[in-house]
mmCIF file of C-alpha atoms and ligand atoms in Angstrom:
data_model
loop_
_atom_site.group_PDB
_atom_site.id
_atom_site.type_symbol
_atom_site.label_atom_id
_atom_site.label_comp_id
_atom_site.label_asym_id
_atom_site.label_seq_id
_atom_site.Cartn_x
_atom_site.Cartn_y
_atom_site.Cartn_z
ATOM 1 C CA UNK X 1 17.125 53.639 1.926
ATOM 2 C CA UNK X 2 13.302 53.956 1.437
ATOM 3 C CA UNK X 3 13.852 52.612 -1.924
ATOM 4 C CA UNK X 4 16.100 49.669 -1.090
ATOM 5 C CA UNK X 5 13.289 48.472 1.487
ATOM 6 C CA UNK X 6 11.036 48.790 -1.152
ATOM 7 C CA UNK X 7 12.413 46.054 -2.948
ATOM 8 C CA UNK X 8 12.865 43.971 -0.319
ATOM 9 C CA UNK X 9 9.555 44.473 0.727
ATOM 10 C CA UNK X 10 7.861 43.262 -2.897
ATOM 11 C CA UNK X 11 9.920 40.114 -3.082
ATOM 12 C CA UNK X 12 8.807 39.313 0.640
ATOM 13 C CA UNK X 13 5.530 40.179 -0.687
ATOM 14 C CA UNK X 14 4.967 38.698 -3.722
ATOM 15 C CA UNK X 15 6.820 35.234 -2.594
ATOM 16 C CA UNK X 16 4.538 34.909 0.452
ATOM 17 C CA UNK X 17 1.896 35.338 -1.022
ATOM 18 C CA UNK X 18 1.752 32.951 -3.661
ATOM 19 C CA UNK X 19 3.467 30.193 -1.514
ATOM 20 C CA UNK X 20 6.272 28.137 -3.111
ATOM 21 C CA UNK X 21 5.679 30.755 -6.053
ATOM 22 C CA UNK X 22 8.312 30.451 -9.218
ATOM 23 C CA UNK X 23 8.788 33.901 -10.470
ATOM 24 C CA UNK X 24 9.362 37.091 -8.521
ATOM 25 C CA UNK X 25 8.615 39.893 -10.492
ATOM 26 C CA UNK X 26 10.426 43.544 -9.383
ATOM 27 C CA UNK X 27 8.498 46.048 -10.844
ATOM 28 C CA UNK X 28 10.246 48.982 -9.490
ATOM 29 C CA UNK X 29 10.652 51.653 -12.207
ATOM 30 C CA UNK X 30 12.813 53.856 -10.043
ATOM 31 C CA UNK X 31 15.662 50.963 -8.459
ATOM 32 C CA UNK X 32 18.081 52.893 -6.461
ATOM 33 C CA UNK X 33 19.592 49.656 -4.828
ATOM 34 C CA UNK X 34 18.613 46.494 -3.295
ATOM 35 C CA UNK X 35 19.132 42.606 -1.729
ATOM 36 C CA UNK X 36 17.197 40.022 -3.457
ATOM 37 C CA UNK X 37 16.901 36.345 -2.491
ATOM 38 C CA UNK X 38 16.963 33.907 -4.757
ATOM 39 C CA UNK X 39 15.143 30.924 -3.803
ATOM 40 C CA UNK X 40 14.683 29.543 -7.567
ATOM 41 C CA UNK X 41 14.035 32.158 -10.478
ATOM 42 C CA UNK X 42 13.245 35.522 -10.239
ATOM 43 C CA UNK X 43 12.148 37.996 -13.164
ATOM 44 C CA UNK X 44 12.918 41.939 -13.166
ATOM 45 C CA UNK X 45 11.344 44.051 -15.508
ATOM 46 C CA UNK X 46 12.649 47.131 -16.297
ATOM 47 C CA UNK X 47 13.297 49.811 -17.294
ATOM 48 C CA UNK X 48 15.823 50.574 -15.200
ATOM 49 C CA UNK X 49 17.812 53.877 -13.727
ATOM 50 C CA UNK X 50 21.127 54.374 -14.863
ATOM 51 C CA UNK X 51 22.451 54.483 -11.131
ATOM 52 C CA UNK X 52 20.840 51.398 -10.249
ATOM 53 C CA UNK X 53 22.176 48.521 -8.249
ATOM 54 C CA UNK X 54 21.143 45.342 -7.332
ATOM 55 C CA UNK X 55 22.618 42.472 -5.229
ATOM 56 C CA UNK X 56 21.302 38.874 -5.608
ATOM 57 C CA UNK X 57 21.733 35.961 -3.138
ATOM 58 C CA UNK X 58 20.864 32.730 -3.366
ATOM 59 C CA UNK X 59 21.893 29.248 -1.304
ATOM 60 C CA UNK X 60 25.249 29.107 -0.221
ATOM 61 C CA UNK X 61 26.528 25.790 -2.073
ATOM 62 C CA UNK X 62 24.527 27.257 -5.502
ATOM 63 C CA UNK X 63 25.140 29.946 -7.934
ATOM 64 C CA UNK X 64 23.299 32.451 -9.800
ATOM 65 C CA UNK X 65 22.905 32.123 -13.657
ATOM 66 C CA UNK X 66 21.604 35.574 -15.604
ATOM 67 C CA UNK X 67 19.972 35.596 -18.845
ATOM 68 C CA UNK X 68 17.878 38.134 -20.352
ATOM 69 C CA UNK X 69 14.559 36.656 -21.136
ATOM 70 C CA UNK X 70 13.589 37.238 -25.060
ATOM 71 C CA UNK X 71 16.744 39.348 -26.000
ATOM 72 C CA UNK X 72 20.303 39.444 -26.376
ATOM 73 C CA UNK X 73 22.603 39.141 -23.729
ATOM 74 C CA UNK X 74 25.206 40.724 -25.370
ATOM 75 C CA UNK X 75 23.306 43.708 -26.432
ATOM 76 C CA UNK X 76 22.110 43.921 -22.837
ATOM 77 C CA UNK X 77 25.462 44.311 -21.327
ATOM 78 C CA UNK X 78 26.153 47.879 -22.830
ATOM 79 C CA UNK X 79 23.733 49.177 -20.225
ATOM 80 C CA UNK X 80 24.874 47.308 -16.774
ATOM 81 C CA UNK X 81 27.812 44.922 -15.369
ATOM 82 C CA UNK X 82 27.451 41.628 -13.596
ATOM 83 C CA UNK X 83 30.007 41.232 -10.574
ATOM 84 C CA UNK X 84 30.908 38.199 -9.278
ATOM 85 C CA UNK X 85 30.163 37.910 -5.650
ATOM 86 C CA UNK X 86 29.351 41.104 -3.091
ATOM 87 C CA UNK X 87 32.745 42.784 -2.281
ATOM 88 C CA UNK X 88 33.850 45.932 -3.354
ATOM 89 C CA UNK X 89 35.872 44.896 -6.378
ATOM 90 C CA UNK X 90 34.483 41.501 -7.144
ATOM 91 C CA UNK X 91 35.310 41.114 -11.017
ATOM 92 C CA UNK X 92 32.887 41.613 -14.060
ATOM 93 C CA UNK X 93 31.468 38.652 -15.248
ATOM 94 C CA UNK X 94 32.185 38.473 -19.482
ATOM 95 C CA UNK X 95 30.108 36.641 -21.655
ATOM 96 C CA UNK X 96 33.239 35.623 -23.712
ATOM 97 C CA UNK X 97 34.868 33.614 -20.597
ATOM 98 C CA UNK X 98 31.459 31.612 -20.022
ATOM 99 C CA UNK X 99 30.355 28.263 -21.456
ATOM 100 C CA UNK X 100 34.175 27.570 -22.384
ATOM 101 C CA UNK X 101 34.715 24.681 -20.015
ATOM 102 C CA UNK X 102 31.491 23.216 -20.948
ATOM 103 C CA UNK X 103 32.090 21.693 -24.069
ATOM 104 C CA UNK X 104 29.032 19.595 -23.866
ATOM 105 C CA UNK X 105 26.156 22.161 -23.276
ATOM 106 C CA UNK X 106 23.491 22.957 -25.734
ATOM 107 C CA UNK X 107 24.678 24.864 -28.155
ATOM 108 C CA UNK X 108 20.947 26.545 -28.111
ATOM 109 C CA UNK X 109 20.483 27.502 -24.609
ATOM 110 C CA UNK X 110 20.310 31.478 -24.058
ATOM 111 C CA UNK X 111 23.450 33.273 -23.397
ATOM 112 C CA UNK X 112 24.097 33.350 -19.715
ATOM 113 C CA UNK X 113 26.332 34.768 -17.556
ATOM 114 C CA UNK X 114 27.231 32.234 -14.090
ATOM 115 C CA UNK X 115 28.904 33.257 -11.301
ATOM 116 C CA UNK X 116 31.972 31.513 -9.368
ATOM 117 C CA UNK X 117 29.376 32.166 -5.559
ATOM 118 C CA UNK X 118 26.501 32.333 -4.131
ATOM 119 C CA UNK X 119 26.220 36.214 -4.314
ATOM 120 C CA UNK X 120 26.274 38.700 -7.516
ATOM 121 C CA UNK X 121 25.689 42.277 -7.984
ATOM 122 C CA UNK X 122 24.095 44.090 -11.000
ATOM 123 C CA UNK X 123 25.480 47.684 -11.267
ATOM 124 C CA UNK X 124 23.290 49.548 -14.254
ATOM 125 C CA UNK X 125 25.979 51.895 -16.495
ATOM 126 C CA UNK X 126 23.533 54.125 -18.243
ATOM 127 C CA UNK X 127 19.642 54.430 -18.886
ATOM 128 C CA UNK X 128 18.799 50.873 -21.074
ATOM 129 C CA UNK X 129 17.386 52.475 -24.783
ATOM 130 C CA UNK X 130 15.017 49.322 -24.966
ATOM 131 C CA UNK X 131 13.450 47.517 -22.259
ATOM 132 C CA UNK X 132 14.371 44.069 -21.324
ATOM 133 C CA UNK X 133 13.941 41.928 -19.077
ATOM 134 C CA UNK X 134 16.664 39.980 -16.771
ATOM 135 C CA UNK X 135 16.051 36.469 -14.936
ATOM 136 C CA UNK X 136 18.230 35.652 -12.305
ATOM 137 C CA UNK X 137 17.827 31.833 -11.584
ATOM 138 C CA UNK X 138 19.519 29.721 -8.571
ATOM 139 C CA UNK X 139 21.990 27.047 -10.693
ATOM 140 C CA UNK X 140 24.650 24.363 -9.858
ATOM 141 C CA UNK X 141 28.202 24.749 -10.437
ATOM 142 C CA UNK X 142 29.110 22.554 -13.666
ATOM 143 C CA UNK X 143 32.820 21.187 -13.587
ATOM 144 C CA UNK X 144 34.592 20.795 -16.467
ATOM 145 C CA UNK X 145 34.876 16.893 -16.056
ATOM 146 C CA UNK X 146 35.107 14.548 -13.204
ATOM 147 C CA UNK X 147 38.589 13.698 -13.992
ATOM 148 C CA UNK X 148 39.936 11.434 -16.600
ATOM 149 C CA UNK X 149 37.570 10.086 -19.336
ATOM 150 C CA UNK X 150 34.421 12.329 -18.486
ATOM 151 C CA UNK X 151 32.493 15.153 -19.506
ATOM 152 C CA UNK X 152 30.247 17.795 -18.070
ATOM 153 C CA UNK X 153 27.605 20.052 -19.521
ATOM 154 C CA UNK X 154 24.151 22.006 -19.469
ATOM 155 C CA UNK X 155 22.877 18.937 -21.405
ATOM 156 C CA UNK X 156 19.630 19.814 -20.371
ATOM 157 C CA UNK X 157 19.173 23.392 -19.394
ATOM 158 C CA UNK X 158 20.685 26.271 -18.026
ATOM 159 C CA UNK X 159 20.841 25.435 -14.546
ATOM 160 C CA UNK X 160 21.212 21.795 -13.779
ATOM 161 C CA UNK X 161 24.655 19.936 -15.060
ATOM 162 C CA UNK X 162 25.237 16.617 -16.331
ATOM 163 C CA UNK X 163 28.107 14.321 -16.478
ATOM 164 C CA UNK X 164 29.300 11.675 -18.434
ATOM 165 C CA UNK X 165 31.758 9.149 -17.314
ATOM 166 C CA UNK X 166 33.171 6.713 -20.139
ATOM 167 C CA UNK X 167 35.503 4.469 -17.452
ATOM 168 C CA UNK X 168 33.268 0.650 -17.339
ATOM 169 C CA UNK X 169 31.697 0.348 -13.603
ATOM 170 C CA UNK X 170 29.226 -2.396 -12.593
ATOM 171 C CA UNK X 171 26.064 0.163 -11.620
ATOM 172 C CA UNK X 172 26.420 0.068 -7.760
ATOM 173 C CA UNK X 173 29.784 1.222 -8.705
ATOM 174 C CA UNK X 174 28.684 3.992 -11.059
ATOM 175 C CA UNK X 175 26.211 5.095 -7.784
ATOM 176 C CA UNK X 176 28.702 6.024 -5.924
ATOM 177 C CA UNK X 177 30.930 7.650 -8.313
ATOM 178 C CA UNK X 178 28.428 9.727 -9.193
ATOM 179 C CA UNK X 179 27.923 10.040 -5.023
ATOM 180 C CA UNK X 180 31.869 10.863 -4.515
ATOM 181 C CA UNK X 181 31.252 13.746 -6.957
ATOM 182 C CA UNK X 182 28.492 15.255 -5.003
ATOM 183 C CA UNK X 183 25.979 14.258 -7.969
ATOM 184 C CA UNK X 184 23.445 11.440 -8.515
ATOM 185 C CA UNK X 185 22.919 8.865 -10.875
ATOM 186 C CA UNK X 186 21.129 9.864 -13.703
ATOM 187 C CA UNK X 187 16.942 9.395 -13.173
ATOM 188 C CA UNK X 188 14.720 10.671 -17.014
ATOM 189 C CA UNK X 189 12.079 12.576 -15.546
ATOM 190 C CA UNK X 190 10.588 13.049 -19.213
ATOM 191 C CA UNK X 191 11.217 12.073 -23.026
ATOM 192 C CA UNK X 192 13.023 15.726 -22.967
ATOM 193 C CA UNK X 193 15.725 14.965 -20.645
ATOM 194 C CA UNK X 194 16.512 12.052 -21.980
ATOM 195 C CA UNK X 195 16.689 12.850 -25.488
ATOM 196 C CA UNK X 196 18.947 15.471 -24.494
ATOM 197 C CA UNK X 197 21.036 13.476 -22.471
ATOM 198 C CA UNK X 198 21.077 10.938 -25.375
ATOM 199 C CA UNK X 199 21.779 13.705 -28.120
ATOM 200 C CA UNK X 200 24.931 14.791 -25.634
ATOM 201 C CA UNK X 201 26.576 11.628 -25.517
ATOM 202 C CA UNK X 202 24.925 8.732 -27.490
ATOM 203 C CA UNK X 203 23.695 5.438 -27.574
ATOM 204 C CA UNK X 204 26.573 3.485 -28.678
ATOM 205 C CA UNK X 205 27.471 2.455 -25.878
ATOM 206 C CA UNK X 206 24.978 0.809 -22.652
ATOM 207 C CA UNK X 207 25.300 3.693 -19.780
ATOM 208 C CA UNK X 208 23.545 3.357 -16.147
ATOM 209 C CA UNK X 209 20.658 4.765 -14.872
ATOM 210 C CA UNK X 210 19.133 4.911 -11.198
ATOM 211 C CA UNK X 211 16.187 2.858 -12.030
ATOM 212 C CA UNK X 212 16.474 -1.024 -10.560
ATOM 213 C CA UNK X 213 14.114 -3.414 -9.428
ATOM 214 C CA UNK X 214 16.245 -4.534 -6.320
ATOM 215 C CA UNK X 215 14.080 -3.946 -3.699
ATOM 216 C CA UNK X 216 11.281 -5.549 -4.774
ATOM 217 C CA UNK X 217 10.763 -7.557 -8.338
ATOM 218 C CA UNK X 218 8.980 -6.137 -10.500
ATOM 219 C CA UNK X 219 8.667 -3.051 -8.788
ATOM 220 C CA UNK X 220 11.374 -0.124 -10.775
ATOM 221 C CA UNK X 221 12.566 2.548 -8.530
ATOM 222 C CA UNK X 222 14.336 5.667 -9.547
ATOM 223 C CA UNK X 223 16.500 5.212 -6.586
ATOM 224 C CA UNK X 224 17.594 8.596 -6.753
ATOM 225 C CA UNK X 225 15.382 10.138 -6.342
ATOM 226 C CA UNK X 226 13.085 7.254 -4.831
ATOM 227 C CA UNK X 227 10.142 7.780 -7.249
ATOM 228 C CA UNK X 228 8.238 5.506 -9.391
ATOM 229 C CA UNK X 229 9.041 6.857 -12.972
ATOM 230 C CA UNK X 230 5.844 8.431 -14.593
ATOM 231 C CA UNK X 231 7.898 8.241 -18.185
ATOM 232 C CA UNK X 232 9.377 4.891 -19.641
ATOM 233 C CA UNK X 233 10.771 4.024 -22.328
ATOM 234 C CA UNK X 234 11.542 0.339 -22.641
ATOM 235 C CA UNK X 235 12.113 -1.566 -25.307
ATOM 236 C CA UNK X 236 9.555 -3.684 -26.543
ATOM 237 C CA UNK X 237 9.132 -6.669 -24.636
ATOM 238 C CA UNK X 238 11.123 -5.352 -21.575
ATOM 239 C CA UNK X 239 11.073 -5.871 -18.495
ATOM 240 C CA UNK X 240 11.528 -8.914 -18.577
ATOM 241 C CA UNK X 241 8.766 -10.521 -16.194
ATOM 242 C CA UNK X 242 9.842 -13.919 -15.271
ATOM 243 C CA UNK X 243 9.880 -13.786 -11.338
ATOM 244 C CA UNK X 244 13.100 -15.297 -11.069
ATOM 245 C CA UNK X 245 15.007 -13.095 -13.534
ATOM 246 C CA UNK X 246 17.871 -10.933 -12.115
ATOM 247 C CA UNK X 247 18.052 -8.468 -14.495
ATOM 248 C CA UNK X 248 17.949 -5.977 -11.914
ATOM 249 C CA UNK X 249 19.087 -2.764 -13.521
ATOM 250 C CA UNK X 250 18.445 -0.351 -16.098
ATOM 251 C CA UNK X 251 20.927 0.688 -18.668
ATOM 252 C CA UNK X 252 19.975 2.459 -22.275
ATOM 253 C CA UNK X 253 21.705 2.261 -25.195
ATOM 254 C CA UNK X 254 24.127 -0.112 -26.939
ATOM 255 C CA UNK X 255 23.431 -2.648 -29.580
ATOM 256 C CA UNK X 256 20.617 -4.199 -28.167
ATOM 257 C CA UNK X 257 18.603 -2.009 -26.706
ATOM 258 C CA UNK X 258 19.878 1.459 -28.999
ATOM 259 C CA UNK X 259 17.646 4.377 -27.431
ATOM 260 C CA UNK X 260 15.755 2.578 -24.847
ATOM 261 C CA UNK X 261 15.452 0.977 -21.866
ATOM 262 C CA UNK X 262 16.981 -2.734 -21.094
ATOM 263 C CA UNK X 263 16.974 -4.570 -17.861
ATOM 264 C CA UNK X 264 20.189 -6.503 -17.532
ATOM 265 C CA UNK X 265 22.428 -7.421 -14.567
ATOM 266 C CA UNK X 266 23.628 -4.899 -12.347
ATOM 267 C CA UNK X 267 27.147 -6.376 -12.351
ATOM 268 C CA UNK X 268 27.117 -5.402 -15.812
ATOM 269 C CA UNK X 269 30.221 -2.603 -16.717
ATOM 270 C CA UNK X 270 28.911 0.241 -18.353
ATOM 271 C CA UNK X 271 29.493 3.839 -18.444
ATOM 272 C CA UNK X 272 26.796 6.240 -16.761
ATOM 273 C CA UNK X 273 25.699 9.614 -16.832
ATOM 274 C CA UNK X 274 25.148 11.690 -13.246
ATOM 275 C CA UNK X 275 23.272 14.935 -12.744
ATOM 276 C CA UNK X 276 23.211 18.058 -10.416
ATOM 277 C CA UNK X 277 19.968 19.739 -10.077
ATOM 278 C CA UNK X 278 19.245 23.014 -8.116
HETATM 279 C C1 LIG S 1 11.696 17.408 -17.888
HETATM 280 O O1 LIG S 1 12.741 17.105 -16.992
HETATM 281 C C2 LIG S 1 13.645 18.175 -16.762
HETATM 282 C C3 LIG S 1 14.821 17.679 -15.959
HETATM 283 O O2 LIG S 1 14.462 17.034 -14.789
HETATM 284 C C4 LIG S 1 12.891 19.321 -16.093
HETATM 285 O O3 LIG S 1 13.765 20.392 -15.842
HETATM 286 C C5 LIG S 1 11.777 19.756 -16.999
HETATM 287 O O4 LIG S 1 11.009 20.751 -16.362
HETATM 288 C C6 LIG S 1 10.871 18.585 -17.372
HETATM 289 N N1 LIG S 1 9.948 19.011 -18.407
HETATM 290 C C7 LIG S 1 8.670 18.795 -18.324
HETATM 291 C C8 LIG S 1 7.861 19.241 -19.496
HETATM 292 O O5 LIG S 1 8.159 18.267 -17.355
#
């Protein structure tokens, strides 16, 4: 008991202290038990006792994704179980069921083990030879599609999810398709996310983004996230400028405009790509 409020007490601690802080790190050489929130990432070090267990929370419509940072899941896994969810005989999660239905993810992320819920719970077999360390991070749930002609992935990392939809929608259309699916219309932060995104699905074809100039000309909006974008990437000579134009939206790819940016009409059919973020 002393020892379980020991842990809680460090994560109160630690994430109080440094505000909207990242990482958590446990540093707790002799775990004998524990809750853990998980507001976004948190890092245990070990090494840990061989009747050690650990239960992780985090948001109730997220899940938890585990990877072991610098090492080898796999090799990992000899010394403690990952249960899906908090009951009694909630299953093991297996690294050979995961990533399956996610034909599109990066072939390069870490090995990680997801759960189905919100809750897991770590139960240590034996004393861990080497010492590792595990992160625990808050994800979204990645379907395998959205139904007919689509495709989902970790495109991007190991906790968002991104989906493609290859059925022609003007980009109003594509909005809320991406809305019915409790996602949002694809916004490129960086040059990172969207070469991934690109490198997922291509640029053979013109897809839909969030970024119009509706509101105001002249003026692009991410609308999905409501932000003027610090990255572009337009082609060269785009957007066009003429006060009058209506080339409202912003699609990439096809023909024309290959990996970049064109503004063309937002009646315009197109596929799109949506994303989940945690
Ligand atoms: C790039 O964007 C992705 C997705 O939004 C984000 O997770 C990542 O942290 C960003 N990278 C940089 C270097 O800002």
């Amino acid at each position: 008991m002393v020892a379980l409020l020991g842990v809680f007490l460090v994560v109160t601690l630690f994430a109080s202290s440094f505000g909207n802080a990242d990482v958590v790190s446990l540093d707790d050489k002799d775990c004998a038990g524990g809750y853990i929130f998980v507001d976004k990432e948190i890092v245990i070090d070990g090494p840990f006792d061989g009747d050690c267990i650990l239960q992780f929370e985090t948001q109730e419509d997220r899940i938890l994704a585990f990877t072991v940072v610098d090492g080898d899941m796999k090799e990992a896994l000899r010394f403690f179980s990952i249960h899906d969810g908090l009951e009694n005989n909630s299953p093991i999660l297996l690294l050979e069921n995961q990533k399956i239905l996610e034909l599109a993810s990066r072939k390069d992320l870490p090995a990680a083990l997801y759960t189905t819920q919100s809750g897991a719970e770590i139960k240590f077999i034996k004393l861990p030879t080497s010492n590792f360390q595990l992160k625990i991070q808050k994800a979204v749930i990645c379907p395998f599609n959205l139904g007919v002609d689509s495709q989902c992935g970790r495109v991007v990392d190991e906790t968002s999810c991104y989906c493609a939809t290859f059925t022609n929608r003007n980009q109003a259309d594509q909005t809320m398709y991406c809305v019915d699916n409790n996602m949002k219309l694809i916004s490129f932060e960086n040059a990172t996310e969207e070469e991934r995104v690109q490198a997922a699905w291509g640029t053979q074809t013109p897809f839909w983004t969030s970024l119009t100039d509706t509101r105001r000309e002249g003026t692009w909006l991410w609308e999905s996230s409501m932000t003027i974008p610090d990255y572009t990437n337009w082609y060269p000579g785009r957007p066009n400028s003429v006060s009058s134009n209506t080339d409202d939206c912003m699609a990439y790819g096809g023909a024309t405009f290959l990996t970049f940016w064109g503004d063309v009409g937002c009646a315009t059919m197109a596929h799109a790509v949506c994303e989940a973020q945690p």
